[in-house]
XYZ file of C-alpha atoms in Angstrom:
441
model
C 180.112 -296.420 -18.962
C 178.484 -294.045 -21.476
C 180.614 -292.833 -24.333
C 182.323 -289.531 -23.617
C 182.074 -289.772 -19.792
C 184.587 -290.720 -17.160
C 184.703 -291.214 -13.395
C 187.082 -289.406 -11.082
C 187.969 -290.632 -7.614
C 188.168 -288.099 -4.844
C 188.156 -287.942 -1.083
C 186.647 -285.214 1.066
C 188.897 -282.627 2.597
C 188.944 -281.863 6.240
C 186.458 -279.249 7.450
C 189.267 -276.798 8.162
C 190.434 -276.828 4.558
C 187.002 -277.118 2.928
C 186.200 -273.428 3.214
C 189.670 -272.555 1.975
C 189.117 -274.490 -1.237
C 185.398 -273.831 -1.726
C 185.940 -270.749 -3.917
C 188.512 -272.579 -6.036
C 186.167 -275.505 -6.550
C 183.369 -273.203 -7.625
C 185.596 -271.455 -10.125
C 186.844 -274.793 -11.432
C 183.321 -276.174 -11.789
C 182.269 -273.013 -13.584
C 185.157 -273.358 -16.006
C 184.438 -277.046 -16.607
C 180.802 -276.189 -17.290
C 181.839 -273.572 -19.824
C 184.143 -276.049 -21.567
C 181.455 -278.732 -21.671
C 178.951 -276.234 -23.030
C 181.436 -275.114 -25.667
C 182.164 -278.704 -26.645
C 178.450 -279.400 -26.910
C 177.930 -276.415 -29.186
C 180.963 -277.302 -31.271
C 179.940 -280.915 -31.711
C 178.031 -280.063 -34.866
C 181.117 -278.652 -36.527
C 183.658 -281.187 -35.344
C 185.553 -283.164 -37.909
C 184.639 -286.601 -36.597
C 182.880 -287.953 -33.550
C 182.711 -291.628 -32.793
C 180.934 -293.358 -29.955
C 182.202 -296.904 -29.806
C 179.022 -298.254 -28.264
C 176.658 -296.278 -30.493
C 175.109 -297.396 -33.780
C 176.304 -294.552 -35.982
C 179.460 -292.769 -36.970
C 178.551 -289.098 -36.543
C 180.278 -286.653 -38.839
C 180.317 -282.929 -38.320
C 178.419 -280.691 -40.665
C 181.216 -280.454 -43.261
C 181.582 -284.221 -43.217
C 177.862 -284.521 -43.839
C 178.165 -282.138 -46.784
C 180.831 -284.507 -48.121
C 178.461 -287.468 -47.790
C 175.663 -285.512 -49.479
C 178.085 -284.591 -52.273
C 179.030 -288.253 -52.704
C 175.346 -289.181 -52.951
C 174.792 -286.438 -55.539
C 177.788 -287.688 -57.549
C 176.080 -291.075 -57.682
C 172.860 -289.306 -58.737
C 174.607 -287.461 -61.574
C 176.225 -290.683 -62.758
C 172.873 -292.473 -62.587
C 171.159 -289.755 -64.608
C 173.832 -290.003 -67.295
C 174.241 -293.790 -67.397
C 171.495 -294.299 -69.988
C 172.769 -291.522 -72.226
C 176.392 -292.653 -71.921
C 175.487 -296.252 -72.842
C 172.785 -295.177 -75.327
C 174.066 -296.691 -78.590
C 174.695 -300.010 -76.837
C 171.159 -300.114 -75.428
C 169.486 -299.721 -78.844
C 168.256 -303.139 -79.981
C 168.987 -304.776 -76.620
C 167.113 -302.914 -73.885
C 165.188 -300.406 -76.016
C 163.953 -300.598 -79.582
C 164.715 -297.102 -80.882
C 166.009 -293.638 -80.051
C 162.580 -292.420 -78.945
C 162.436 -295.118 -76.287
C 165.956 -294.234 -75.209
C 164.939 -290.588 -74.870
C 161.973 -291.659 -72.765
C 164.287 -293.485 -70.362
C 166.505 -290.408 -70.110
C 163.642 -287.942 -69.557
C 161.699 -290.054 -67.072
C 164.414 -289.595 -64.463
C 163.940 -285.816 -64.307
C 160.198 -285.791 -64.967
C 159.570 -287.597 -61.684
C 160.604 -284.481 -59.781
C 157.547 -282.537 -60.996
C 155.247 -284.889 -59.081
C 157.501 -285.606 -56.098
C 158.800 -282.185 -55.030
C 155.757 -280.916 -53.123
C 155.012 -284.247 -51.384
C 158.716 -284.367 -50.495
C 158.287 -281.105 -48.592
C 155.436 -282.613 -46.592
C 157.465 -285.773 -45.952
C 160.380 -283.693 -44.692
C 158.073 -281.794 -42.351
C 156.460 -285.008 -41.114
C 159.375 -287.457 -40.855
C 162.522 -285.323 -40.865
C 165.659 -285.008 -42.978
C 167.331 -288.341 -42.395
C 164.300 -290.502 -43.148
C 163.598 -288.721 -46.437
C 167.292 -288.689 -47.365
C 167.646 -292.418 -46.727
C 164.431 -293.065 -48.635
C 165.706 -291.055 -51.589
C 169.115 -292.692 -51.858
C 167.548 -296.097 -51.188
C 165.104 -295.592 -54.060
C 168.008 -294.582 -56.294
C 169.735 -297.871 -55.469
C 166.516 -299.861 -55.961
C 165.783 -298.177 -59.281
C 169.353 -298.797 -60.399
C 168.939 -302.478 -59.532
C 165.697 -302.713 -61.520
C 167.382 -301.100 -64.513
C 170.377 -303.442 -64.252
C 168.226 -306.596 -64.248
C 165.593 -305.284 -66.677
C 164.818 -307.780 -69.460
C 163.146 -305.083 -71.550
C 161.825 -301.574 -71.811
C 158.933 -301.876 -69.313
C 161.019 -302.867 -66.299
C 163.732 -300.403 -67.332
C 161.169 -297.589 -67.384
C 159.954 -298.517 -63.890
C 163.553 -298.550 -62.697
C 164.201 -295.075 -64.091
C 160.998 -293.746 -62.543
C 161.902 -295.164 -59.119
C 165.421 -293.747 -59.424
C 164.074 -290.360 -60.451
C 161.795 -290.210 -57.412
C 164.787 -291.044 -55.231
C 166.935 -288.407 -56.900
C 164.285 -285.729 -56.315
C 164.033 -286.673 -52.623
C 167.830 -286.496 -52.293
C 167.955 -283.090 -53.990
C 165.283 -281.509 -51.793
C 166.392 -283.102 -48.507
C 170.032 -282.226 -49.185
C 169.243 -278.570 -49.860
C 167.152 -278.311 -46.705
C 169.864 -279.949 -44.587
C 172.526 -277.516 -45.797
C 170.270 -274.545 -45.038
C 169.655 -275.916 -41.540
C 173.308 -276.524 -40.719
C 174.969 -273.380 -42.076
C 174.547 -269.633 -41.945
C 176.198 -266.605 -43.551
C 178.949 -267.265 -46.068
C 179.041 -270.912 -44.989
C 175.676 -271.541 -46.677
C 176.975 -270.517 -50.101
C 180.188 -272.529 -49.745
C 178.461 -275.691 -48.516
C 175.683 -275.379 -51.092
C 178.228 -274.829 -53.856
C 180.141 -277.957 -52.873
C 176.955 -280.006 -52.859
C 175.644 -278.580 -56.135
C 178.872 -279.125 -58.074
C 178.807 -282.831 -57.220
C 175.957 -283.475 -59.656
C 177.720 -282.294 -62.858
C 180.867 -284.029 -61.597
C 178.913 -287.285 -61.472
C 177.704 -286.740 -65.032
C 181.276 -286.210 -66.194
C 182.457 -289.251 -64.235
C 179.929 -291.458 -66.026
C 181.062 -290.131 -69.398
C 184.677 -290.940 -68.527
C 184.300 -294.339 -66.838
C 181.480 -296.136 -68.664
C 183.168 -296.171 -72.091
C 186.045 -298.096 -70.478
C 183.713 -301.087 -70.089
C 183.514 -301.548 -73.842
C 180.449 -303.382 -75.151
C 179.393 -304.691 -71.723
C 176.524 -302.279 -71.103
C 174.960 -304.468 -68.414
C 178.090 -304.054 -66.249
C 177.760 -300.316 -66.627
C 174.216 -300.453 -65.235
C 175.360 -302.620 -62.339
C 178.219 -300.237 -61.611
C 175.799 -297.307 -61.385
C 173.459 -299.236 -59.081
C 176.396 -300.229 -56.858
C 177.518 -296.608 -56.655
C 174.061 -295.622 -55.349
C 174.051 -298.536 -52.898
C 177.416 -297.381 -51.519
C 175.994 -293.863 -51.115
C 173.054 -295.360 -49.201
C 175.426 -297.121 -46.790
C 177.415 -293.935 -46.228
C 174.281 -291.913 -45.508
C 173.044 -294.624 -43.130
C 176.149 -294.588 -40.946
C 177.228 -290.958 -41.252
C 174.246 -288.586 -41.326
C 172.576 -287.773 -38.032
C 168.900 -287.137 -37.496
C 167.565 -283.795 -36.288
C 166.859 -283.536 -32.582
C 163.383 -284.007 -31.104
C 162.953 -280.262 -30.672
C 163.534 -279.703 -34.391
C 160.948 -282.323 -35.266
C 158.324 -280.794 -32.986
C 158.664 -277.358 -34.621
C 158.388 -278.345 -38.272
C 155.583 -276.510 -40.028
C 153.415 -278.204 -42.671
C 152.685 -274.904 -44.435
C 154.286 -271.539 -45.151
C 153.685 -268.304 -43.314
C 151.847 -265.679 -45.397
C 154.925 -263.469 -45.800
C 157.043 -266.408 -47.036
C 155.069 -267.262 -50.172
C 155.972 -264.332 -52.424
C 159.780 -264.331 -51.979
C 159.927 -268.130 -52.187
C 157.847 -268.320 -55.378
C 159.958 -265.540 -56.875
C 163.112 -267.506 -56.102
C 161.538 -270.639 -57.556
C 161.097 -268.728 -60.825
C 164.723 -267.559 -60.610
C 166.000 -271.088 -59.968
C 163.899 -272.547 -62.796
C 164.875 -269.856 -65.311
C 168.557 -269.997 -64.377
C 168.760 -273.781 -64.735
C 166.635 -273.812 -67.888
C 168.918 -271.244 -69.535
C 171.937 -273.363 -68.641
C 170.286 -276.517 -70.002
C 169.300 -274.747 -73.237
C 172.811 -273.335 -73.658
C 174.388 -276.768 -73.241
C 171.779 -278.555 -75.335
C 171.367 -276.174 -78.288
C 174.834 -274.648 -78.659
C 176.265 -277.631 -80.599
C 173.503 -277.335 -83.239
C 174.085 -273.584 -83.466
C 177.823 -274.085 -84.010
C 177.256 -276.808 -86.613
C 174.867 -274.498 -88.448
C 177.704 -271.978 -88.556
C 180.101 -274.369 -90.243
C 181.777 -276.351 -87.461
C 182.057 -280.110 -87.419
C 180.057 -282.063 -84.870
C 183.223 -282.940 -82.946
C 184.365 -279.326 -82.764
C 180.905 -278.133 -81.775
C 180.610 -280.725 -79.015
C 184.043 -279.877 -77.633
C 183.284 -276.162 -77.539
C 179.860 -276.684 -75.954
C 181.448 -278.840 -73.238
C 183.414 -275.774 -72.133
C 180.200 -274.466 -70.546
C 179.956 -277.427 -68.206
C 183.636 -277.534 -67.334
C 183.921 -273.777 -66.795
C 181.299 -273.700 -64.049
C 183.206 -276.115 -61.817
C 186.148 -273.960 -60.584
C 183.961 -271.177 -59.145
C 180.857 -273.121 -58.155
C 182.085 -274.121 -54.665
C 183.592 -270.721 -53.749
C 182.000 -268.076 -55.985
C 178.917 -267.663 -53.831
C 180.940 -267.720 -50.610
C 183.170 -264.923 -51.913
C 180.085 -262.857 -52.755
C 178.752 -263.419 -49.237
C 182.087 -262.346 -47.746
C 181.956 -259.164 -49.811
C 178.525 -258.468 -48.358
C 176.797 -257.977 -51.738
C 175.357 -261.371 -52.721
C 172.312 -259.933 -54.510
C 174.402 -257.490 -56.524
C 176.846 -260.241 -57.512
C 173.925 -262.448 -58.604
C 172.453 -259.685 -60.759
C 175.818 -258.840 -62.345
C 176.563 -262.497 -63.103
C 173.150 -263.016 -64.710
C 173.625 -259.881 -66.802
C 177.008 -261.247 -67.869
C 175.393 -264.564 -68.808
C 172.871 -262.697 -70.968
C 175.692 -260.791 -72.659
C 177.645 -264.009 -73.289
C 174.649 -265.707 -74.929
C 173.841 -262.656 -77.028
C 177.464 -262.363 -78.124
C 177.569 -266.046 -79.073
C 174.377 -265.680 -81.112
C 175.840 -262.586 -82.806
C 178.911 -264.491 -83.973
C 181.520 -263.666 -81.306
C 184.301 -266.258 -80.822
C 182.615 -269.136 -78.942
C 185.880 -270.214 -77.328
C 185.666 -266.930 -75.398
C 181.937 -266.482 -74.851
C 181.037 -270.041 -73.824
C 183.613 -270.369 -71.014
C 182.622 -266.879 -69.877
C 179.002 -268.037 -69.668
C 180.020 -271.053 -67.564
C 182.224 -269.045 -65.200
C 179.536 -266.416 -64.646
C 176.940 -269.121 -64.002
C 178.872 -270.442 -61.003
C 178.234 -267.899 -58.193
C 174.436 -267.546 -58.639
C 173.806 -271.273 -58.157
C 174.650 -271.336 -54.458
C 173.517 -267.755 -53.816
C 169.972 -268.380 -55.077
C 169.649 -271.314 -52.692
C 171.049 -269.205 -49.861
C 168.391 -266.566 -50.623
C 165.747 -269.282 -50.261
C 167.092 -270.045 -46.807
C 166.676 -266.407 -45.830
C 163.123 -266.270 -47.137
C 162.072 -269.214 -44.964
C 161.928 -269.619 -41.216
C 163.670 -272.753 -39.886
C 160.262 -274.289 -39.148
C 159.093 -273.749 -42.743
C 162.176 -274.963 -44.597
C 161.028 -278.539 -45.053
C 157.766 -277.680 -46.787
C 159.331 -274.582 -48.369
C 161.957 -276.623 -50.176
C 159.159 -278.732 -51.615
C 157.446 -275.616 -52.965
C 160.731 -274.214 -54.287
C 161.621 -277.380 -56.181
C 158.089 -277.848 -57.507
C 158.461 -274.526 -59.337
C 161.964 -275.559 -60.406
C 160.933 -278.917 -61.882
C 157.927 -277.393 -63.635
C 160.139 -274.744 -65.203
C 162.742 -277.274 -66.224
C 160.044 -279.404 -67.857
C 158.456 -276.507 -69.776
C 161.133 -273.930 -70.636
C 163.677 -275.982 -72.652
C 160.934 -277.418 -74.908
C 159.725 -273.854 -75.425
C 163.202 -272.917 -76.648
C 162.989 -275.776 -79.131
C 159.536 -274.596 -80.200
C 160.952 -271.127 -80.914
C 163.709 -272.749 -82.990
C 161.156 -274.662 -85.047
C 158.951 -271.619 -85.611
C 161.720 -269.184 -86.540
C 164.111 -271.550 -88.291
C 166.999 -269.584 -86.752
C 169.807 -271.613 -85.186
C 170.483 -268.779 -82.730
C 166.866 -268.609 -81.528
C 167.303 -271.023 -78.563
C 170.295 -269.062 -77.273
C 168.353 -265.819 -77.385
C 165.407 -267.560 -75.729
C 167.735 -268.685 -72.947
C 168.816 -265.058 -72.562
C 165.130 -264.155 -72.204
C 164.792 -266.754 -69.438
C 167.621 -264.989 -67.609
C 165.893 -261.628 -68.058
C 162.857 -263.218 -66.401
C 165.161 -264.225 -63.531
C 166.183 -260.598 -63.030
C 162.533 -259.550 -62.774
C 161.835 -262.274 -60.217
C 164.947 -261.278 -58.266
C 163.601 -257.733 -58.082
C 160.340 -259.103 -56.622
C 162.327 -261.113 -54.063
C 164.475 -258.124 -53.078
C 161.476 -255.804 -52.708
C 159.564 -258.324 -50.615
C 162.504 -258.991 -48.300
C 163.068 -255.245 -47.904
C 159.432 -254.860 -46.816
C 159.904 -257.621 -44.250
C 162.988 -255.891 -42.871
C 161.380 -252.441 -42.823
C 157.574 -252.853 -42.713
C 157.061 -249.095 -43.075
């Protein structure tokens, strides 16, 4: 008997009572049909569905967000594993700090070349195939890094892992946009996005506990990704046939401008955050702090974003002013960076920067969902993240270039503030374009 069905025995009534009960039967059947229809519609949001004879455990949409978050935790830990074990890898897996930096940067650099093809793959093969491919490549790359006898194999492992991480990032964002609407998009996206920095922090906490055994740390990271692959395999459902038949391999003409504008916003926002985290310690040291004090204060940026990242965007959506909240938060981030550069107490300005950075992260991605039709989201996410990865590859080095040219320790922070000002301009382009789509007059 198929899962979720049952048989009911019945015997026909006599002809004299049939007419008497015909109206009742019709009303009952109508009610049963409504219940079955409601259950079918609610299946996507149920907590857990299990078909004993079926191959997969099917989670509802919030359960799938949890699985995506787990996979992104493993991605964050994998990104950080080389940096966390860095001093132990010098002289054993890599020869010098430059080679170590190459291993670290290769992971993110892969996204520049993968993002757009990932959009095509999503449109051609669907979410689940690309998601499984991404997490599988993360596990494979982690394995190659764990068994690497030297730098060459380690570099290949990091490249494979980076490709997998980019596929996971793009497929995960598209899946959240498909499964949620309204304030739910911001909440679900916030939960998924916060998993990545949590994974970075987890690696920094756990890997030092292994002592000098750096090889075990690499194996632990690879195992984490393999576990994420198993969870995705058994828990994430594929899109229905109708969804697959309506995927578009290109964008509609009116979708290009708002999406490219949001890609600039997403790149500038993330680049400013990366510059703030990366250059603040040097700025604080230049102003007389010890390296330990500077590192502790700079870490407040990363920790401060976590409390509001899952719910900040959802609250803004509930208030009905997501664009206004995004603009105000970005303006506050600019003010926090400028105040830090001007000598304001960093123990106040840096946490303020992190807190204000939380709501825009999920809101910007929700805006991307509104700019794209459901049929265009697969390819659109590839375009969006191509702009993102290009910006993330170019903008932080530019901040370092400004530091070298000016000799001012505060120059990178002010450059990051300029990136945020660029975000505001791009947001204005997005808002104007969407307003024209709503009111073509």
